[in-house]
Coordinates of C-alpha atoms (C1' of nucleotides) in Angstrom, one line a residue:
Chain C
M444 CA 0.0 0.0 0.0
G445 CA 1.7 3.1 -1.2
H446 CA 2.2 6.3 0.7
S447 CA 3.7 8.3 -2.2
G448 CA 1.8 10.8 -4.2
A449 CA -0.7 13.5 -3.4
F450 CA -3.9 11.6 -4.0
C451 CA -5.0 9.6 -1.1
Y452 CA -8.1 7.6 -0.4
P453 CA -9.5 5.6 2.5
Y454 CA -9.6 2.5 0.3
A455 CA -7.3 1.2 -2.4
R456 CA -8.5 2.1 -5.8
P457 CA -7.8 0.3 -9.1
A458 CA -6.1 2.3 -11.9
V459 CA -8.5 2.9 -14.8
T460 CA -7.4 2.9 -18.4
V461 CA -9.1 3.0 -21.8
D462 CA -7.7 0.9 -24.6
C463 CA -8.8 1.1 -28.2
V464 CA -8.8 -1.5 -30.9
V465 CA -8.5 0.6 -34.0
F466 CA -9.5 -1.3 -37.2
G467 CA -8.4 -0.3 -40.7
L468 CA -8.8 -1.9 -44.0
S469 CA -5.9 -2.4 -46.5
E470 CA -6.4 -3.8 -50.0
D471 CA -7.2 -7.2 -48.9
R472 CA -7.1 -7.5 -45.2
L473 CA -8.3 -6.1 -41.9
Q474 CA -5.7 -4.5 -39.8
V475 CA -5.3 -3.3 -36.2
L476 CA -3.3 -0.2 -35.2
L477 CA -0.7 -1.1 -32.6
V478 CA 1.8 0.9 -30.7
Q479 CA 5.2 -0.3 -29.7
R480 CA 5.8 0.2 -26.0
D481 CA 8.8 2.3 -24.9
E482 CA 8.7 1.4 -21.2
E483 CA 8.1 -1.4 -18.8
P484 CA 6.2 -3.6 -18.5
F485 CA 6.2 -5.3 -21.8
L486 CA 9.0 -3.0 -23.1
Q487 CA 9.0 -3.1 -26.9
H488 CA 6.0 -5.4 -27.1
W489 CA 3.2 -4.2 -29.3
G490 CA 0.0 -3.1 -27.6
L491 CA -3.2 -1.2 -28.1
P492 CA -3.3 2.6 -28.1
G493 CA -4.6 3.6 -24.7
G494 CA -3.8 5.1 -21.4
F495 CA -5.0 6.2 -18.0
V496 CA -8.3 8.0 -17.7
R497 CA -7.8 11.5 -16.4
I498 CA -9.8 12.4 -13.5
E499 CA -11.4 15.4 -15.2
E500 CA -12.3 13.7 -18.5
D501 CA -15.1 11.6 -19.7
L502 CA -14.4 8.1 -20.9
E503 CA -15.1 9.1 -24.5
E504 CA -12.9 12.1 -24.1
S505 CA -10.1 9.8 -23.0
V506 CA -10.5 7.6 -26.0
R507 CA -10.7 10.6 -28.4
R508 CA -7.5 12.1 -26.9
E509 CA -5.7 8.8 -27.3
L510 CA -6.9 8.3 -30.8
E511 CA -6.0 11.8 -31.9
S512 CA -2.5 11.5 -30.4
K513 CA -1.9 8.2 -32.1
T514 CA -3.7 8.7 -35.4
R515 CA -3.8 12.5 -35.7
C516 CA -7.3 12.2 -36.8
K517 CA -10.6 13.5 -35.5
N518 CA -14.1 12.3 -35.8
I519 CA -13.2 8.7 -35.8
Y520 CA -16.1 6.3 -35.3
F521 CA -15.8 4.4 -32.0
E522 CA -17.9 2.7 -29.5
Q523 CA -17.5 1.0 -26.2
L524 CA -16.7 -2.7 -26.3
Y525 CA -16.2 -4.3 -22.9
T526 CA -14.5 -3.7 -19.6
F527 CA -11.7 -5.9 -18.6
G528 CA -10.8 -6.2 -14.9
A529 CA -8.9 -9.4 -14.2
L530 CA -6.7 -9.2 -11.2
D531 CA -3.5 -10.0 -13.0
R532 CA -3.9 -8.2 -16.3
D533 CA -1.3 -5.6 -15.4
P534 CA 1.8 -6.6 -13.4
R535 CA 2.1 -3.1 -12.0
G536 CA -1.1 -3.5 -10.0
R537 CA -4.8 -3.7 -10.3
T538 CA -5.9 -2.0 -13.5
I539 CA -9.3 -1.9 -15.0
S540 CA -9.4 -1.3 -18.7
I541 CA -12.5 0.0 -20.5
A542 CA -12.0 -1.2 -24.1
Y543 CA -13.3 0.5 -27.2
F544 CA -13.1 -0.3 -30.8
A545 CA -12.8 2.2 -33.6
L546 CA -13.1 2.1 -37.3
V547 CA -11.0 4.4 -39.5
N548 CA -10.7 4.8 -43.2
S549 CA -7.1 3.8 -43.3
A550 CA -6.6 5.4 -46.7
S551 CA -6.1 8.5 -44.6
Y552 CA -3.0 7.0 -43.0
P553 CA 0.2 5.6 -44.3
I554 CA -0.4 1.9 -44.4
D555 CA 2.2 -0.7 -44.3
D556 CA 1.2 -4.0 -45.7
V557 CA 4.3 -6.1 -45.6
G558 CA 5.1 -5.2 -42.0
G559 CA 8.5 -3.7 -42.8
E560 CA 8.4 0.0 -42.1
L561 CA 6.7 2.0 -39.5
S562 CA 3.8 4.1 -40.7
Q563 CA 3.6 7.0 -38.3
S564 CA 5.3 8.0 -35.1
S565 CA 3.8 9.8 -32.1
G566 CA 6.4 11.0 -29.8
H567 CA 9.1 8.3 -30.0
K568 CA 6.7 5.4 -30.2
Q569 CA 6.3 3.3 -33.3
V570 CA 2.7 3.1 -34.5
R571 CA 1.9 0.5 -37.1
W572 CA -0.9 -1.4 -38.8
H573 CA -0.8 -5.2 -38.3
G574 CA -3.0 -7.7 -40.1
V575 CA -5.4 -9.3 -37.7
D576 CA -4.2 -12.7 -38.8
T577 CA -0.6 -11.9 -38.3
L578 CA -0.4 -10.2 -34.9
P579 CA 2.8 -10.2 -33.0
Q580 CA 3.0 -11.1 -29.3
L581 CA 1.0 -8.5 -27.5
A582 CA 1.3 -6.7 -24.2
F583 CA -1.1 -7.3 -21.3
D584 CA -4.3 -9.0 -22.3
H585 CA -4.5 -7.0 -25.5
G586 CA -4.8 -10.2 -27.5
K587 CA -8.1 -10.9 -25.8
L588 CA -9.3 -7.4 -26.3
I589 CA -8.6 -7.7 -30.1
A590 CA -10.4 -11.0 -30.3
C591 CA -13.4 -9.5 -28.5
A592 CA -13.4 -6.5 -30.8
L593 CA -13.2 -8.7 -33.9
E594 CA -16.1 -10.8 -32.8
R595 CA -18.2 -7.7 -32.1
L596 CA -17.2 -6.1 -35.4
R597 CA -18.0 -9.3 -37.4
S598 CA -21.4 -9.6 -35.9
K599 CA -22.2 -5.9 -35.9
I600 CA -21.7 -5.3 -39.6
M601 CA -24.5 -7.7 -40.1
Y602 CA -27.1 -5.5 -38.5
R603 CA -25.7 -2.0 -38.4
P604 CA -24.2 0.0 -41.3
I605 CA -20.8 0.7 -39.7
G606 CA -18.8 -1.0 -42.4
F607 CA -18.8 2.3 -44.3
E608 CA -16.6 3.8 -41.6
L609 CA -13.7 1.7 -42.9
L610 CA -14.0 3.2 -46.4
P611 CA -13.5 6.6 -47.9
S612 CA -16.7 8.6 -48.0
R613 CA -17.2 7.7 -51.7
F614 CA -16.7 4.1 -52.6
T615 CA -17.8 1.5 -55.1
L616 CA -20.1 -1.4 -54.3
S617 CA -17.4 -3.9 -55.2
R618 CA -15.2 -2.3 -52.6
L619 CA -18.0 -2.5 -50.0
Q620 CA -18.6 -6.1 -50.9
K621 CA -14.9 -6.9 -50.6
L622 CA -15.0 -5.3 -47.1
Y623 CA -17.8 -7.6 -46.1
E624 CA -16.0 -10.6 -47.6
I625 CA -12.8 -9.8 -45.7
L626 CA -14.7 -9.3 -42.4
L627 CA -16.9 -12.4 -42.7
G628 CA -14.2 -14.6 -44.2
R629 CA -16.3 -15.9 -47.0
E630 CA -17.3 -14.9 -50.5
L631 CA -20.6 -13.2 -51.2
D632 CA -22.7 -13.3 -54.3
K633 CA -22.4 -10.1 -56.2
R634 CA -26.0 -9.7 -57.4
N635 CA -27.5 -10.6 -54.1
F636 CA -25.2 -8.3 -52.2
R637 CA -26.0 -5.3 -54.4
K638 CA -29.7 -6.1 -54.3
K639 CA -29.6 -6.3 -50.5
I640 CA -27.5 -3.3 -49.8
L641 CA -29.3 -1.0 -52.2
S642 CA -32.7 -2.1 -51.1
M643 CA -31.9 -0.7 -47.6
G644 CA -32.1 2.7 -49.1
V645 CA -29.2 4.2 -47.1
L646 CA -26.8 4.6 -50.0
D647 CA -26.8 7.4 -52.5
G648 CA -25.6 6.6 -56.0
L649 CA -23.4 9.5 -57.2
E650 CA -23.0 10.8 -60.7
A651 CA -19.3 9.8 -60.5
W652 CA -17.4 6.8 -61.6
E653 CA -14.1 5.4 -60.5
Q654 CA -11.6 4.5 -63.2
N655 CA -9.6 1.6 -62.0
G656 CA -7.2 0.6 -64.8
A657 CA -8.3 -1.3 -67.8
Q658 CA -11.9 -2.0 -66.7
R659 CA -15.3 -0.6 -67.0
P660 CA -15.5 2.3 -64.5
A661 CA -17.5 1.6 -61.3
Q662 CA -20.1 3.9 -59.9
L663 CA -19.4 5.6 -56.6
Y664 CA -21.8 5.6 -53.7
R665 CA -22.1 7.5 -50.5
F666 CA -23.6 6.4 -47.2
N667 CA -26.5 8.7 -46.3
Q668 CA -26.4 9.0 -42.5
S669 CA -29.7 10.9 -42.3
K670 CA -31.6 8.4 -44.3
Y671 CA -30.3 5.8 -42.0
Q672 CA -31.2 7.7 -38.9
Q673 CA -34.7 8.1 -40.2
K674 CA -35.1 4.4 -40.8
L675 CA -33.8 3.7 -37.3
K676 CA -36.5 5.9 -35.8
Q677 CA -39.1 4.0 -37.8
G678 CA -37.8 0.8 -36.2
D679 CA -36.6 -0.1 -39.7
F680 CA -33.3 -2.0 -39.4
F681 CA -30.3 -2.5 -41.4
E682 CA -29.5 -6.1 -42.2
V683 CA -27.1 -7.9 -44.5
Chain J
M40 CA -7.3 16.1 -4.0
G41 CA -7.5 14.5 -0.5
H42 CA -4.7 13.7 1.9
S43 CA -6.7 11.4 4.2
G44 CA -6.4 7.7 4.0
A45 CA -3.7 5.2 3.6
F46 CA -3.8 4.6 -0.2
C47 CA -2.0 7.2 -2.1
Y48 CA -1.2 7.6 -5.8
P49 CA 0.8 10.0 -7.9
Y50 CA -2.3 10.8 -10.0
A51 CA -6.0 11.1 -9.0
R52 CA -7.9 7.9 -9.5
P53 CA -11.7 7.6 -10.1
A54 CA -13.6 5.4 -7.8
V55 CA -14.8 2.2 -9.4
T56 CA -18.1 0.5 -8.7
V57 CA -20.2 -2.3 -10.1
D58 CA -24.0 -1.9 -10.3
C59 CA -26.4 -4.6 -11.3
V60 CA -29.8 -4.5 -12.9
V61 CA -31.5 -7.6 -11.6
F62 CA -34.5 -8.6 -13.6
G63 CA -37.3 -10.8 -12.3
L64 CA -40.6 -11.8 -13.6
S65 CA -43.9 -11.6 -11.8
E66 CA -47.1 -13.0 -13.0
D67 CA -47.6 -10.4 -15.7
R68 CA -44.7 -8.0 -15.6
L69 CA -41.0 -7.6 -15.7
Q70 CA -39.5 -6.2 -12.5
V71 CA -36.2 -4.8 -11.3
L72 CA -34.7 -5.3 -7.9
L73 CA -34.0 -2.0 -6.2
V74 CA -32.4 -1.1 -2.9
Q75 CA -33.4 1.9 -0.8
R76 CA -30.4 3.9 0.1
D77 CA -29.7 4.5 3.7
E78 CA -27.1 7.2 3.3
E79 CA -26.2 10.3 1.3
P80 CA -26.2 11.0 -1.5
F81 CA -29.7 10.2 -2.6
L82 CA -30.7 9.2 0.9
Q83 CA -33.9 7.1 0.7
H84 CA -33.9 7.1 -3.0
W85 CA -34.1 3.7 -4.7
G86 CA -31.1 2.5 -6.6
L87 CA -29.5 -0.5 -8.1
P88 CA -27.7 -3.0 -5.9
G89 CA -24.0 -2.4 -6.3
G90 CA -20.9 -1.1 -4.6
F91 CA -17.2 -0.4 -4.8
V92 CA -15.0 -2.9 -6.4
R93 CA -12.5 -4.2 -3.9
I94 CA -8.9 -4.1 -4.9
E95 CA -8.4 -7.8 -4.5
E96 CA -11.6 -9.0 -6.3
D97 CA -12.5 -9.6 -9.9
L98 CA -15.3 -7.6 -11.4
E99 CA -17.4 -10.7 -11.6
E100 CA -16.6 -11.5 -8.0
S101 CA -17.7 -8.0 -7.0
V102 CA -21.0 -8.5 -8.7
R103 CA -21.5 -12.0 -7.3
R104 CA -20.8 -10.6 -3.8
E105 CA -23.3 -7.8 -4.2
L106 CA -26.0 -10.1 -5.7
E107 CA -25.6 -12.7 -2.9
S108 CA -25.8 -10.0 -0.2
K109 CA -28.9 -8.5 -1.7
T110 CA -30.7 -11.6 -3.0
R111 CA -29.2 -14.4 -0.9
C112 CA -28.9 -16.4 -4.0
K113 CA -26.0 -18.0 -5.8
N114 CA -25.5 -19.0 -9.4
I115 CA -27.4 -16.2 -10.8
Y116 CA -27.1 -15.6 -14.5
F117 CA -25.4 -12.2 -15.2
E118 CA -23.4 -10.6 -17.8
Q119 CA -21.6 -7.3 -18.3
L120 CA -23.7 -4.5 -19.8
Y121 CA -21.9 -1.3 -20.2
T122 CA -19.5 1.0 -18.3
F123 CA -20.8 4.4 -17.3
G124 CA -18.3 7.2 -16.6
A125 CA -19.9 10.6 -16.9
L126 CA -18.1 13.2 -14.9
D127 CA -21.1 14.2 -12.8
R128 CA -22.8 10.8 -12.3
D129 CA -21.8 10.7 -8.6
P130 CA -21.9 14.0 -6.6
R131 CA -19.2 12.6 -4.2
G132 CA -16.6 12.6 -7.0
R133 CA -15.6 10.9 -10.1
T134 CA -17.0 7.4 -10.1
I135 CA -17.0 4.9 -12.9
S136 CA -19.6 2.2 -12.8
I137 CA -19.4 -1.1 -14.6
A138 CA -23.0 -2.1 -15.1
Y139 CA -24.1 -5.7 -15.2
F140 CA -27.5 -7.2 -15.7
A141 CA -28.8 -10.3 -14.1
L142 CA -31.8 -12.6 -14.5
V143 CA -33.3 -14.4 -11.6
N144 CA -36.1 -16.7 -11.2
S145 CA -38.0 -14.5 -8.9
A146 CA -40.2 -17.3 -7.7
S147 CA -37.3 -18.0 -5.4
Y148 CA -37.8 -14.6 -3.7
P149 CA -40.7 -13.0 -2.0
I150 CA -42.2 -10.8 -4.7
D151 CA -44.3 -7.8 -4.1
D152 CA -46.5 -6.8 -6.9
V153 CA -48.5 -3.9 -5.7
G154 CA -45.5 -2.1 -4.3
G155 CA -46.7 -1.9 -0.7
E156 CA -44.5 -4.2 1.4
L157 CA -40.8 -4.8 1.3
S158 CA -39.7 -8.2 0.1
Q159 CA -36.4 -8.8 1.7
S160 CA -34.0 -6.9 3.8
S161 CA -30.2 -7.0 3.8
G162 CA -28.7 -5.3 6.8
H163 CA -31.1 -2.4 7.3
K164 CA -31.7 -1.6 3.7
Q165 CA -35.0 -2.2 2.0
V166 CA -34.8 -4.4 -1.1
R167 CA -37.8 -4.6 -3.3
W168 CA -39.1 -5.5 -6.8
H169 CA -40.4 -2.7 -8.9
G170 CA -42.2 -3.0 -12.2
V171 CA -40.1 -1.7 -15.0
D172 CA -43.0 0.5 -16.0
T173 CA -43.6 2.0 -12.6
L174 CA -40.1 2.9 -11.4
P175 CA -39.7 5.4 -8.6
Q176 CA -37.2 8.3 -8.9
L177 CA -33.8 6.7 -8.9
A178 CA -30.4 7.5 -7.4
F179 CA -27.5 8.6 -9.6
D180 CA -27.9 7.7 -13.3
H181 CA -29.5 4.4 -12.5
G182 CA -32.5 5.2 -14.6
K183 CA -30.1 5.2 -17.6
L184 CA -28.6 1.9 -16.6
I185 CA -32.0 0.3 -16.3
A186 CA -33.0 1.6 -19.7
C187 CA -29.8 0.3 -21.2
A188 CA -30.3 -3.1 -19.6
L189 CA -33.9 -3.3 -20.8
E190 CA -32.9 -2.6 -24.3
R191 CA -30.2 -5.2 -24.2
L192 CA -32.5 -7.8 -22.6
R193 CA -35.2 -7.3 -25.2
S194 CA -32.9 -7.7 -28.1
K195 CA -30.9 -10.5 -26.6
I196 CA -33.8 -12.8 -25.9
M197 CA -34.4 -12.8 -29.7
Y198 CA -31.1 -14.6 -30.4
R199 CA -29.9 -16.2 -27.2
P200 CA -31.8 -18.6 -24.9
I201 CA -31.5 -16.5 -21.8
G202 CA -35.2 -16.1 -21.1
F203 CA -35.3 -19.4 -19.3
E204 CA -33.2 -17.8 -16.5
L205 CA -36.3 -15.8 -15.5
L206 CA -38.3 -19.0 -15.0
P207 CA -38.1 -21.9 -12.6
S208 CA -36.1 -24.8 -14.1
R209 CA -39.3 -26.6 -15.1
F210 CA -41.9 -24.5 -16.9
T211 CA -44.7 -24.7 -19.3
L212 CA -44.6 -23.4 -22.9
S213 CA -47.4 -21.0 -22.1
R214 CA -45.4 -19.5 -19.4
L215 CA -42.4 -19.1 -21.6
Q216 CA -44.5 -17.5 -24.3
K217 CA -46.0 -15.1 -21.7
L218 CA -42.4 -14.2 -20.8
Y219 CA -41.6 -13.3 -24.4
E220 CA -44.8 -11.4 -24.7
I221 CA -44.1 -9.4 -21.6
L222 CA -40.5 -8.6 -22.7
L223 CA -41.4 -7.8 -26.3
G224 CA -44.6 -5.9 -25.4
R225 CA -46.7 -7.7 -28.1
E226 CA -48.7 -10.9 -28.4
L227 CA -47.3 -13.9 -30.1
D228 CA -49.1 -16.7 -32.0
K229 CA -49.3 -19.8 -29.8
R230 CA -48.7 -22.3 -32.6
N231 CA -45.9 -20.5 -34.2
F232 CA -44.2 -19.9 -30.9
R233 CA -44.3 -23.5 -29.9
K234 CA -43.2 -24.7 -33.3
K235 CA -40.2 -22.3 -33.3
I236 CA -39.1 -22.9 -29.8
L237 CA -39.3 -26.6 -30.0
S238 CA -37.7 -26.8 -33.4
M239 CA -34.5 -25.3 -31.8
G240 CA -34.1 -28.5 -30.0
V241 CA -32.9 -27.0 -26.7
L242 CA -35.9 -27.9 -24.6
D243 CA -36.6 -31.3 -23.1
G244 CA -40.2 -32.2 -22.7
L245 CA -40.7 -33.9 -19.3
E246 CA -43.0 -36.6 -18.3
A247 CA -44.6 -34.2 -15.9
W248 CA -47.6 -32.0 -16.1
E249 CA -48.6 -28.9 -14.2
Q250 CA -52.1 -28.7 -12.8
N251 CA -53.2 -25.1 -12.8
G252 CA -56.8 -25.0 -11.5
A253 CA -59.7 -26.0 -13.6
Q254 CA -57.9 -26.6 -16.9
R255 CA -56.2 -29.2 -18.9
P256 CA -52.7 -29.8 -17.3
A257 CA -49.8 -28.4 -19.2
Q258 CA -46.6 -30.3 -20.0
L259 CA -43.5 -29.1 -18.3
Y260 CA -40.2 -28.5 -20.1
R261 CA -36.7 -28.0 -19.1
F262 CA -33.9 -26.0 -20.9
N263 CA -31.1 -28.3 -21.9
Q264 CA -27.9 -26.3 -21.5
S265 CA -25.6 -28.9 -23.0
K266 CA -27.7 -29.3 -26.1
Y267 CA -27.5 -25.6 -26.5
Q268 CA -23.8 -25.5 -26.0
Q269 CA -23.4 -28.1 -28.7
K270 CA -25.5 -26.2 -31.1
L271 CA -23.5 -23.1 -30.4
K272 CA -20.3 -24.9 -31.3
Q273 CA -21.8 -26.0 -34.5
G274 CA -22.5 -22.3 -35.3
D275 CA -26.1 -23.2 -35.0
F276 CA -27.9 -20.2 -33.4
F277 CA -30.9 -19.7 -31.3
E278 CA -33.5 -17.4 -32.8
V279 CA -37.1 -16.5 -32.0
Chain Y
dC8 C1' -9.8 -8.3 -80.0
dC9 C1' -8.6 -9.6 -75.4
dA10 C1' -8.5 -9.2 -70.4
dA11 C1' -10.7 -7.6 -66.4
dA12 C1' -14.0 -6.0 -63.5
dA13 C1' -18.9 -3.8 -63.6
dG14 C1' -23.4 -4.5 -63.9
dT15 C1' -28.0 -6.9 -64.3
dG16 C1' -33.0 -10.8 -63.3
dT17 C1' -35.1 -15.0 -62.5
dT18 C1' -36.0 -19.3 -60.2
dC19 C1' -36.4 -22.1 -56.2
dA20 C1' -36.5 -23.4 -51.4
dC21 C1' -37.4 -22.4 -46.9
dG22 C1' -39.0 -20.0 -43.0
dG23 C1' -42.3 -16.6 -41.0
dT24 C1' -47.0 -15.6 -40.5
dA25 C1' -51.8 -16.1 -40.3
dC26 C1' -55.4 -18.7 -38.9
dA27 C1' -59.6 -22.3 -36.1
dC28 C1' -60.7 -26.2 -33.8
dC29 C1' -60.6 -30.1 -30.4
dC30 C1' -58.9 -31.7 -25.6
dA31 C1' -58.5 -32.4 -20.7
dT32 C1' -59.7 -30.9 -16.4
dG33 C1' -62.3 -28.9 -12.0
dC34 C1' -66.2 -27.2 -10.5
Chain O
dG1160 C1' -72.0 -29.3 -19.1
dC1161 C1' -69.4 -25.4 -19.1
dA1162 C1' -65.6 -22.5 -18.5
dT1163 C1' -60.6 -22.3 -18.9
dG1164 C1' -56.4 -22.7 -20.8
dG1165 C1' -53.6 -26.7 -23.4
dG1166 C1' -52.5 -28.5 -27.5
dT1167 C1' -52.3 -29.2 -32.7
dG1168 C1' -51.6 -28.5 -38.9
dT1169 C1' -51.9 -26.1 -43.2
dA1170 C1' -51.7 -22.6 -46.8
dC1171 C1' -49.6 -18.5 -48.4
dC1172 C1' -46.1 -15.1 -49.0
dG1173 C1' -41.8 -12.8 -48.8
dT1174 C1' -37.0 -13.2 -48.3
dG1175 C1' -32.4 -15.4 -48.9
dA1176 C1' -29.7 -18.2 -52.0
dA1177 C1' -28.2 -20.0 -56.4
dC1178 C1' -26.9 -19.0 -60.8
dA1179 C1' -24.6 -16.7 -66.3
dC1180 C1' -24.2 -13.5 -69.5
dT1181 C1' -23.6 -8.7 -71.4
dT1182 C1' -21.1 -4.1 -70.9
dT1183 C1' -17.4 -1.0 -70.7
dT1184 C1' -12.9 0.2 -70.7
dG1185 C1' -7.5 0.1 -71.6
dG1186 C1' -4.0 -2.0 -73.7

DNA sequence: CCAAAAGTGTTCACGGTACACCCATGC
DNA sequence: GCATGGGTGTACCGTGAACACTTTTGG
């Protein structure tokens, strides 16, 4: 029981952190943003971006601060995942972590597919995308957090239109389908997919086409947030 | 920024609590177990059973301890709901609450439908069931927690067989149907319901019948946990 | 004219829903 | 014998799944 420091309480208190599983999409796989630790414990291991919750900030504010410092990006989609509180999850002492997961359009960030170079640095720490199937050894119980986030993401894209968050604001239906195929780990029928997605009425077809080499140009679409909100209010749900 | 107490840290730490939304089923409505507070803040207001997480106990252990002290019952079904951390949710200072929800077979407890008498007492606090549609003013943000738990429960019974947890281990199909009707707030077709529920193959029909006054006796069923686990592993899902 | 991806409709099977009558019992 | 809830089967419709060819472009 420590006597150092200016903040004292009649009972011992756990430390509280937020950790965030940030997903991004490369050409053909789902990736997670990891930070290489520059201190003990787990020195030089990779871990999730996260940190202690400051006493004067909201949980969401904490997450936003962490995300901005690691990704230099605002307005990221994120939501709370689960709270982890096992006694031994942090060797420094009892620490409870409120885990979040976030989806970013990773085209906005340098992406490193082969795993050679670092993509960005924040302070002196390395920050890098790692394919979810080729994760390194992770600090703390972060492997568990990622597994939990993956499960949630995979099931959630089936009933909520959050997949769009992984794409640029304008995208082709083929790209969207690829996204679903990567996340679900199986192929989807093109005609059925387009029929289904379009029939939900939350995508706006644009008068713009993407030229992608030597093929027929593909029409671009945009997710219409307000149409979706309206459907939600009518109890009308998204489903893939 | 206190200096009292034996537990000191270099940075201020939020207090951490668990709170549990305990659902029970009376004859014709869903109820929540509430505790009348016997201290400030919110003296005499009703609130959720819960309390501070002890430094040497798991989150689940905390919940189990709280549940046992309030309901005197072990082996209650519960799961984590959401973590609430708004800055102003506790007037005593920054407090983060990890909310859980639990389902109990309230036949095991004295139930008080009309809201007159107390059902049980733990220490000196009153503990009582309250219909979810007739809740009193609540302490802290517990109204929010209950709303959140209700939403989760209503959606979850559609895809996981947790409804059984609200019933005694042996129950009739009519009772189960009533449960779904109460939770969903709409009537269900008897034949379709029975067809659906039985076709999932997770209920065992018993050679036992319930005599319920001047009617034809109803067959009793039991939820078969292991059959369900097996189906889960096969990726075979429960759905209503 | 060839390669490569975009785009487009129909058929079939299954599951959800709607619906009405007989059964067993206690009083 | 009557009131009360228990118990059962069928027909229809809509949605999900399977499936193949034409179009547009660059090289």
